[in-house]
Coordinates of C-alpha atoms in Angstrom, one line a residue:
M1 CA 17.4 66.8 -0.5
P2 CA 15.5 69.8 -2.0
Q3 CA 12.4 69.2 -4.1
V4 CA 11.7 70.9 -7.5
T5 CA 8.3 72.5 -7.6
G6 CA 6.8 73.0 -11.0
I7 CA 8.3 71.9 -14.3
G8 CA 11.5 69.8 -14.5
T9 CA 14.1 71.4 -16.8
V10 CA 17.6 70.7 -18.0
W11 CA 18.8 73.2 -15.3
N12 CA 16.9 72.1 -12.2
L13 CA 17.1 68.4 -12.8
P14 CA 20.7 67.8 -13.9
N15 CA 21.9 64.3 -14.8
Y16 CA 24.6 62.6 -12.8
A17 CA 26.6 59.4 -13.3
G18 CA 26.8 56.9 -10.4
E19 CA 24.5 54.7 -8.3
L20 CA 21.3 56.2 -7.0
F21 CA 20.5 56.1 -3.3
A22 CA 17.4 57.4 -1.5
A23 CA 18.3 59.9 1.2
D24 CA 15.1 59.2 3.2
K25 CA 13.1 56.3 4.7
S26 CA 11.3 54.3 2.0
Q27 CA 10.3 51.0 3.7
T28 CA 6.6 50.6 4.4
P29 CA 6.3 47.3 6.5
F30 CA 2.7 47.7 7.7
L31 CA 1.4 48.5 4.3
S32 CA 3.4 45.5 2.9
M33 CA 2.0 43.1 5.5
I34 CA -1.6 44.0 4.8
G35 CA -1.6 43.9 1.0
G36 CA 0.5 46.8 -0.3
L37 CA -0.7 49.1 -3.1
S38 CA -1.7 46.2 -5.3
G39 CA -3.8 44.2 -2.8
G40 CA -6.6 44.9 -0.3
R41 CA -10.3 45.6 -0.8
Q42 CA -12.4 48.0 -3.0
T43 CA -15.3 50.3 -2.2
E44 CA -17.8 52.2 -4.2
N45 CA -18.4 54.7 -1.4
F46 CA -15.7 56.9 0.1
E47 CA -17.0 55.9 3.5
F48 CA -16.8 52.2 4.2
P49 CA -17.7 50.1 7.2
T50 CA -14.9 48.8 9.4
A51 CA -17.0 46.9 12.0
V52 CA -20.6 46.2 13.1
L53 CA -20.5 45.9 16.9
Y54 CA -22.8 44.3 19.4
D55 CA -22.5 43.3 23.1
Y56 CA -23.8 40.5 25.2
P57 CA -25.4 41.3 28.6
E58 CA -23.3 40.5 31.6
A59 CA -23.0 36.8 32.3
A60 CA -25.1 35.7 35.3
Q61 CA -26.5 32.6 36.9
P62 CA -30.3 32.3 36.1
E63 CA -32.8 31.9 38.9
I64 CA -36.0 30.6 37.3
S65 CA -38.3 28.3 39.2
E66 CA -40.5 25.7 37.6
Q67 CA -43.5 27.8 38.4
A68 CA -41.9 30.9 36.8
S69 CA -40.9 29.0 33.7
V70 CA -44.5 28.5 32.8
T71 CA -44.6 32.1 31.8
A72 CA -42.1 33.2 29.2
P73 CA -39.8 36.1 30.2
E74 CA -40.1 39.6 28.6
S75 CA -38.4 39.8 25.2
S76 CA -34.9 41.3 25.0
L77 CA -33.0 42.0 21.8
T78 CA -29.3 42.7 21.0
T79 CA -28.6 46.0 19.3
R80 CA -25.9 46.7 16.8
S81 CA -23.8 49.8 15.8
Q82 CA -21.6 50.4 12.8
E83 CA -18.1 51.9 12.7
S84 CA -16.5 53.3 9.5
N85 CA -13.5 54.9 8.0
V86 CA -12.9 56.8 4.7
V87 CA -10.6 56.7 1.7
Q88 CA -8.4 59.8 1.1
I89 CA -7.1 61.2 -2.2
H90 CA -3.5 60.7 -3.1
Q91 CA -2.5 62.8 -6.1
E92 CA 0.9 63.6 -7.6
T93 CA 2.0 65.4 -10.8
V94 CA 5.2 65.1 -12.9
E95 CA 6.0 67.6 -15.6
L96 CA 9.1 67.6 -17.8
T97 CA 10.1 69.8 -20.7
Y98 CA 10.9 68.3 -24.0
A99 CA 14.4 69.8 -23.7
K100 CA 15.0 68.0 -20.4
M101 CA 13.9 64.6 -21.8
S102 CA 16.1 65.2 -24.9
N103 CA 19.3 66.0 -23.1
T104 CA 20.1 62.6 -21.8
G105 CA 23.8 62.9 -22.7
R106 CA 24.4 66.2 -20.8
M107 CA 25.8 65.4 -17.3
S108 CA 26.8 67.5 -14.3
G109 CA 29.2 66.8 -11.4
L110 CA 32.1 64.3 -11.6
N111 CA 32.2 62.3 -14.8
T112 CA 34.6 59.7 -16.1
A113 CA 34.9 58.5 -19.7
G114 CA 32.4 55.8 -20.6
Q115 CA 29.9 56.6 -17.8
N116 CA 26.2 56.9 -18.5
P117 CA 23.6 59.1 -16.7
N118 CA 21.6 57.5 -13.9
P119 CA 18.6 57.3 -14.2
A120 CA 18.5 56.5 -17.9
T121 CA 14.9 57.8 -18.4
E122 CA 13.9 60.8 -16.3
R123 CA 10.2 60.4 -16.8
D124 CA 10.0 56.8 -15.7
W125 CA 12.3 57.4 -12.7
Q126 CA 10.2 60.4 -11.5
I127 CA 7.0 58.4 -11.7
Q128 CA 8.6 55.6 -9.8
Q129 CA 9.6 58.1 -7.0
K130 CA 6.0 59.4 -6.9
L131 CA 4.7 55.9 -6.4
K132 CA 7.2 55.5 -3.5
K133 CA 6.0 58.8 -2.1
I134 CA 2.4 57.7 -2.2
A135 CA 3.4 54.4 -0.4
R136 CA 5.2 56.4 2.3
D137 CA 2.2 58.7 2.7
V138 CA -0.1 55.7 3.0
E139 CA 2.1 54.1 5.6
F140 CA 2.2 57.3 7.6
S141 CA -1.6 57.8 7.3
F142 CA -2.4 54.2 8.3
I143 CA -0.3 54.6 11.4
Q144 CA -0.6 58.3 12.4
G145 CA -3.6 59.4 10.4
S146 CA -6.2 61.6 12.1
Y147 CA -9.8 60.9 11.0
A148 CA -11.9 63.5 9.1
R149 CA -15.0 62.8 7.0
S150 CA -15.8 65.1 4.1
T151 CA -18.9 67.1 4.4
A152 CA -18.5 69.2 1.2
S153 CA -16.4 69.3 -1.9
N154 CA -13.8 71.6 -0.3
V155 CA -13.4 69.4 2.8
A156 CA -10.9 66.6 2.6
N157 CA -11.4 63.0 3.7
K158 CA -8.7 61.8 6.0
T159 CA -8.4 58.1 6.9
R160 CA -8.1 57.0 10.5
G161 CA -4.8 55.5 11.6
L162 CA -4.0 52.8 14.1
I163 CA -2.8 55.1 16.9
E164 CA -5.9 57.2 16.9
L165 CA -8.0 54.1 16.8
A166 CA -6.3 52.1 19.5
K167 CA -6.3 55.1 21.9
T168 CA -10.1 54.9 22.1
V169 CA -10.0 51.5 23.8
S170 CA -6.7 49.9 24.9
H171 CA -4.3 52.7 25.7
I172 CA -1.4 52.8 28.2
Q173 CA 0.2 56.2 29.0
G174 CA 3.9 55.7 29.2
E175 CA 4.5 59.0 31.2
D176 CA 8.1 59.1 30.0
A177 CA 9.0 55.8 31.5
A178 CA 11.2 53.3 29.8
V179 CA 9.4 50.4 28.1
S180 CA 9.3 47.4 30.5
V181 CA 7.9 43.9 30.6
D182 CA 5.3 45.2 33.2
L183 CA 4.1 47.9 30.8
L184 CA 3.7 45.5 27.9
K185 CA 2.0 43.0 30.1
A186 CA -0.4 45.7 31.3
L187 CA -1.3 46.4 27.7
Y188 CA -1.7 42.7 26.9
L189 CA -4.1 42.4 29.9
E190 CA -6.1 45.5 28.9
M191 CA -6.5 44.2 25.4
A192 CA -7.6 40.8 26.7
N193 CA -10.1 42.3 29.0
N194 CA -11.5 44.5 26.2
G195 CA -12.2 41.6 24.0
A196 CA -9.2 41.4 21.6
Y197 CA -9.3 38.3 19.3
F198 CA -5.4 37.9 19.1
D199 CA -5.6 36.3 15.6
N200 CA -2.4 37.6 14.0
M201 CA -0.6 40.1 16.3
V202 CA 2.2 42.4 15.3
L203 CA 4.0 44.9 17.4
L204 CA 5.1 48.0 15.5
C205 CA 7.7 50.4 16.9
G206 CA 10.6 52.7 16.1
A207 CA 14.3 51.9 16.3
Y208 CA 14.8 52.9 19.9
Q209 CA 11.9 50.9 21.2
K210 CA 12.8 47.9 19.0
Q211 CA 16.2 47.7 20.7
A212 CA 14.7 48.2 24.1
I213 CA 12.2 45.3 23.5
T214 CA 15.0 43.1 22.3
S215 CA 16.9 43.8 25.5
L216 CA 13.8 43.0 27.6
Y217 CA 13.2 39.7 25.9
E218 CA 16.7 38.8 25.0
K219 CA 16.6 35.3 26.4
Q220 CA 13.5 34.4 24.5
L221 CA 14.5 36.1 21.2
S222 CA 18.2 35.2 21.3
Y223 CA 20.5 37.0 19.0
N224 CA 21.8 33.7 17.5
T225 CA 18.6 31.8 16.7
P226 CA 15.7 34.3 16.8
A227 CA 12.2 33.0 16.3
S228 CA 10.7 34.3 13.1
R229 CA 7.7 34.0 10.9
S230 CA 6.3 35.6 7.7
V231 CA 3.4 38.0 7.6
G232 CA 2.4 39.2 4.1
G233 CA 5.8 38.4 2.8
M234 CA 7.6 40.3 5.6
S235 CA 10.0 38.2 7.7
I236 CA 9.5 39.3 11.3
T237 CA 10.9 38.3 14.8
E238 CA 8.3 36.5 16.9
L239 CA 7.7 36.7 20.6
E240 CA 5.4 34.6 22.8
T241 CA 3.2 36.2 25.5
D242 CA 0.6 34.9 27.9
F243 CA -2.2 35.4 25.4
F244 CA -0.7 35.2 21.9
K245 CA 2.3 35.0 19.7
M246 CA 3.4 38.3 18.3
G247 CA 5.7 39.5 15.6
I248 CA 8.0 42.5 16.3
V249 CA 8.5 44.9 13.4
W250 CA 10.6 48.0 13.2
D251 CA 8.6 50.7 11.4
R252 CA 10.2 54.1 10.7
F253 CA 6.8 55.8 10.6
V254 CA 5.8 54.9 14.2
P255 CA 6.7 57.8 16.6
E256 CA 9.7 57.0 18.8
D257 CA 7.7 57.2 22.0
T258 CA 5.0 54.8 20.8
I259 CA 4.4 51.1 20.6
I260 CA 1.4 49.7 18.6
I261 CA 0.1 46.2 18.9
A262 CA -2.1 45.5 15.9
D263 CA -4.1 42.5 14.8
V264 CA -3.2 42.5 11.1
A265 CA -5.6 39.7 10.3
H266 CA -8.3 42.4 10.4
C267 CA -6.4 45.1 8.6
A268 CA -6.4 45.8 4.8
P269 CA -6.0 48.8 2.5
V270 CA -9.2 49.9 0.8
F271 CA -9.2 51.4 -2.7
Q272 CA -12.0 53.3 -4.4
A273 CA -11.7 52.9 -8.2
V274 CA -12.4 55.5 -10.8
P275 CA -14.5 53.9 -13.5
G276 CA -12.5 53.0 -16.6
K277 CA -9.2 54.0 -15.0
G278 CA -8.6 51.8 -11.9
V279 CA -7.6 52.3 -8.3
L280 CA -4.0 53.9 -8.6
F281 CA -3.3 55.1 -12.1
E282 CA -1.2 57.3 -14.3
E283 CA -2.7 59.6 -17.0
P284 CA -1.6 62.5 -19.2
L285 CA -2.8 66.0 -18.3
A286 CA -3.7 68.7 -20.7
K287 CA -0.8 69.9 -22.8
T288 CA -0.1 73.7 -23.1
G289 CA 3.4 73.7 -24.7
A290 CA 6.7 71.8 -25.1
S291 CA 6.4 69.7 -22.0
E292 CA 4.8 66.4 -20.9
R293 CA 2.6 66.4 -17.8
V294 CA 1.2 63.4 -16.1
Q295 CA -0.7 62.8 -12.9
L296 CA -0.9 59.8 -10.5
Y297 CA -4.2 59.4 -8.7
G298 CA -5.6 57.1 -6.1
Q299 CA -8.2 57.0 -3.3
I300 CA -7.0 54.8 -0.4
G301 CA -8.1 54.2 3.2
L302 CA -7.5 51.7 6.0
A303 CA -9.9 48.9 7.0
H304 CA -8.8 48.3 10.6
G305 CA -11.7 46.4 12.2
P306 CA -13.0 47.4 15.7
A307 CA -10.7 49.3 18.0
F308 CA -10.7 46.7 20.7
L309 CA -8.6 44.4 18.5
H310 CA -5.6 46.7 18.8
G311 CA -3.6 48.4 21.6
V312 CA -1.1 51.2 22.0
I313 CA 1.4 52.6 24.5
T314 CA 2.3 56.3 24.1
G315 CA 4.6 58.7 25.8
L316 CA 7.5 56.3 26.4
K317 CA 11.0 57.4 27.1
T318 CA 13.1 57.8 24.0
G319 CA 16.9 57.6 23.4
K320 CA 19.0 60.6 23.8
A321 CA 22.8 60.9 23.3
S322 CA 24.4 60.8 26.7
Q323 CA 27.7 62.6 27.6
A324 CA 30.4 60.1 28.3
V325 CA 32.2 60.5 31.6
P326 CA 35.9 60.3 31.1
P327 CA 37.5 57.4 32.9
V328 CA 39.9 58.1 35.8
V329 CA 43.4 57.2 34.7
T330 CA 45.3 55.7 37.6
D331 CA 49.1 56.4 37.9
P332 CA 50.8 53.6 39.7
E333 CA 52.6 56.1 41.9
Q334 CA 49.9 58.8 42.3
G335 CA 46.7 56.7 41.8
T336 CA 45.4 57.4 45.3
E337 CA 45.8 61.2 44.9
Q338 CA 44.2 61.3 41.4
Q339 CA 41.2 59.2 42.6
A340 CA 40.7 61.5 45.5
K341 CA 40.6 64.6 43.3
A342 CA 38.2 62.9 40.9
A343 CA 35.9 62.0 43.8
A344 CA 36.1 65.5 45.1
K345 CA 35.0 66.9 41.7
K346 CA 31.9 64.7 41.8

């Protein structure tokens, strides 16, 4: 549906009777699982730490004689490094004329006696839609976001998403192959070898890959009695692997050729509050005439933990509509001839 840019008036935002339906995807399962727009953590710095990493030396068998033990070995110390992400600005504006807000009884389209306009209050409905838009933008950013750190007032912060993060450590290239048990097991193994904790694993994928995975694990999942559990209030189908139990979630914001395996125990939204206003707030803007103008503002980023906790497969085969081959109709008397012609055409 087209969007109105600028001021909402009687003429570009007509009232209609009937039930309202969103013509676009609005579910945000990953954001819901990790706290939503009302949970998570807070920061007082637009850049916040996501992990402090350190490594142990390779395990080895010591070879220290009694004589050598008399002298202490040379000192060695473990170093650390810090990883970080940033919050990004989400800002929306709603402006409606006084005339628009006054004409609640003027309706367009098909009307029947006794019907009322829906929504009843334009201002409240528009603000609600902006909140949903912010949630969608947050979900997209947390999954597909590309990291950028501000270096000046005219350079935007952009939070890092799961796909970009996981590609740095545990990443399998699908090379246009169909998802398979072997590909998934290869990712599980790579994650295990890279040090994943497997605390609370969730697989996120689009609709095509969701059906493909259900087909792969149909016996374990079972259409009649699927295993399920709840993560952050979201009811999800559960699958057991060699290393961990994993929820499977259909997320419309995951690219169709991609499968993400995320440890949601180490993920949370991070909010940077504006003093005296809060973390995601509505406030009036300067008035210049007969209209009401408000803005919604928030600074939100993803705390995702270290990259080795997660994994991703990209470049998988996706579904395409196939052309159905018409069946060969066999005539009891001429069946052999028709089948021969059909075979010749092939």
